Amino acid sequence: MSIAGTAGAAALGYATVIERNWFVLREQQVPVLPRGAAPLRVLHISDLHLTPGRHRLMAFARSLASLEPDLVVNTGDSIASPVAIEPLIETLGPLLERPGVFVYGSNDLYSPKPKNPARYLWRTSAGEHEQDEPDLPWEKLGEELAAKGWLDLSNRRGRLVAGDLDIAFAGVHDSHTYRDRYDQVAGEADPSADLRIGLLHSPEPRVLDQFAADGYDLLLAGHTHGGQLRVPGFGALVTNCGIDRGRVRGLSMHPQAAPPDGRTAWLHVSAGLGTSPWAPARFACRPEATLLTLVPRTSR
Ligand SMILES: [Fe+2]
């Protein structure tokens, strides 16, 4: 084998065997609470794409319960197999006893299929399933999570108390396959709540704009996998959605500049914990969960 071939095989082995299982807990502070409020610890998980054989992923996700977060947020793509619901519920374990909210991602509805990953370089996968009937038990997934007490925010509003805070939520169904119906949750976010959180799977600007305009303080999304295969020193090649490459993971503002008399919200995009079984690689983009510590705003 040539030197280039050997290096390529080594990189592929690293991306599929090592980094794909090299989970990290990222921690981030977000100054979004009213003055004087006690910090709120929010565990943001996303994109587990769980199949029953992913024992290291399940062990890492299970270990997150020891953080004892005040609130757990799951922004979708939880399963990648019709038999993954039971392992998922087992994996989440004690986290399901905590206040929690979730929305669906496209991969909760449709089984993963072999595709050429390079196609993401010239197009997104949005719309690929528009004509298809879902073949995964996504409604059962939602019922199981809801039976444990988590709020389904797919095209719904919700409300719960976490820590000392009364939180108003709204979310949309999968925004990657156009199942989002913002009109069903539209309107001013309740100003009497201590905090307003918006949830969506894919961080599509058309939805983010509406959440921000309606006064949601913090928007949480996943889907991008942080680019999944990143070029060191350059970052993500693609985002597979409408967001720009610079905000493909982590914390930013949306819109980035406040419109005149308009509002901006904090946006957190999780790079997620899993991968499609047909693209089982991560490079320069470790699989992650995030512990967001919400603290009081410094102004406003
Ligand atoms: Fe995903």
Tab-separated table of C-alpha atoms and ligand atoms in Angstrom, residues 47 49 76-77 107 201 223-225, ligand 1:
chain	number	residue	atom	x	y	z
A	47	ASP	CA	-28.688	12.581	17.795
A	49	HIS	CA	-29.065	7.349	16.504
A	76	GLY	CA	-34.140	14.294	18.361
A	77	ASP	CA	-32.721	11.530	16.157
A	107	ASN	CA	-34.146	9.699	11.856
A	201	HIS	CA	-34.208	19.336	15.586
A	223	HIS	CA	-29.014	17.540	13.666
A	224	THR	CA	-25.753	18.935	12.285
A	225	HIS	CA	-23.436	16.466	14.050
B	1	FE	FE	-28.677	13.092	13.483
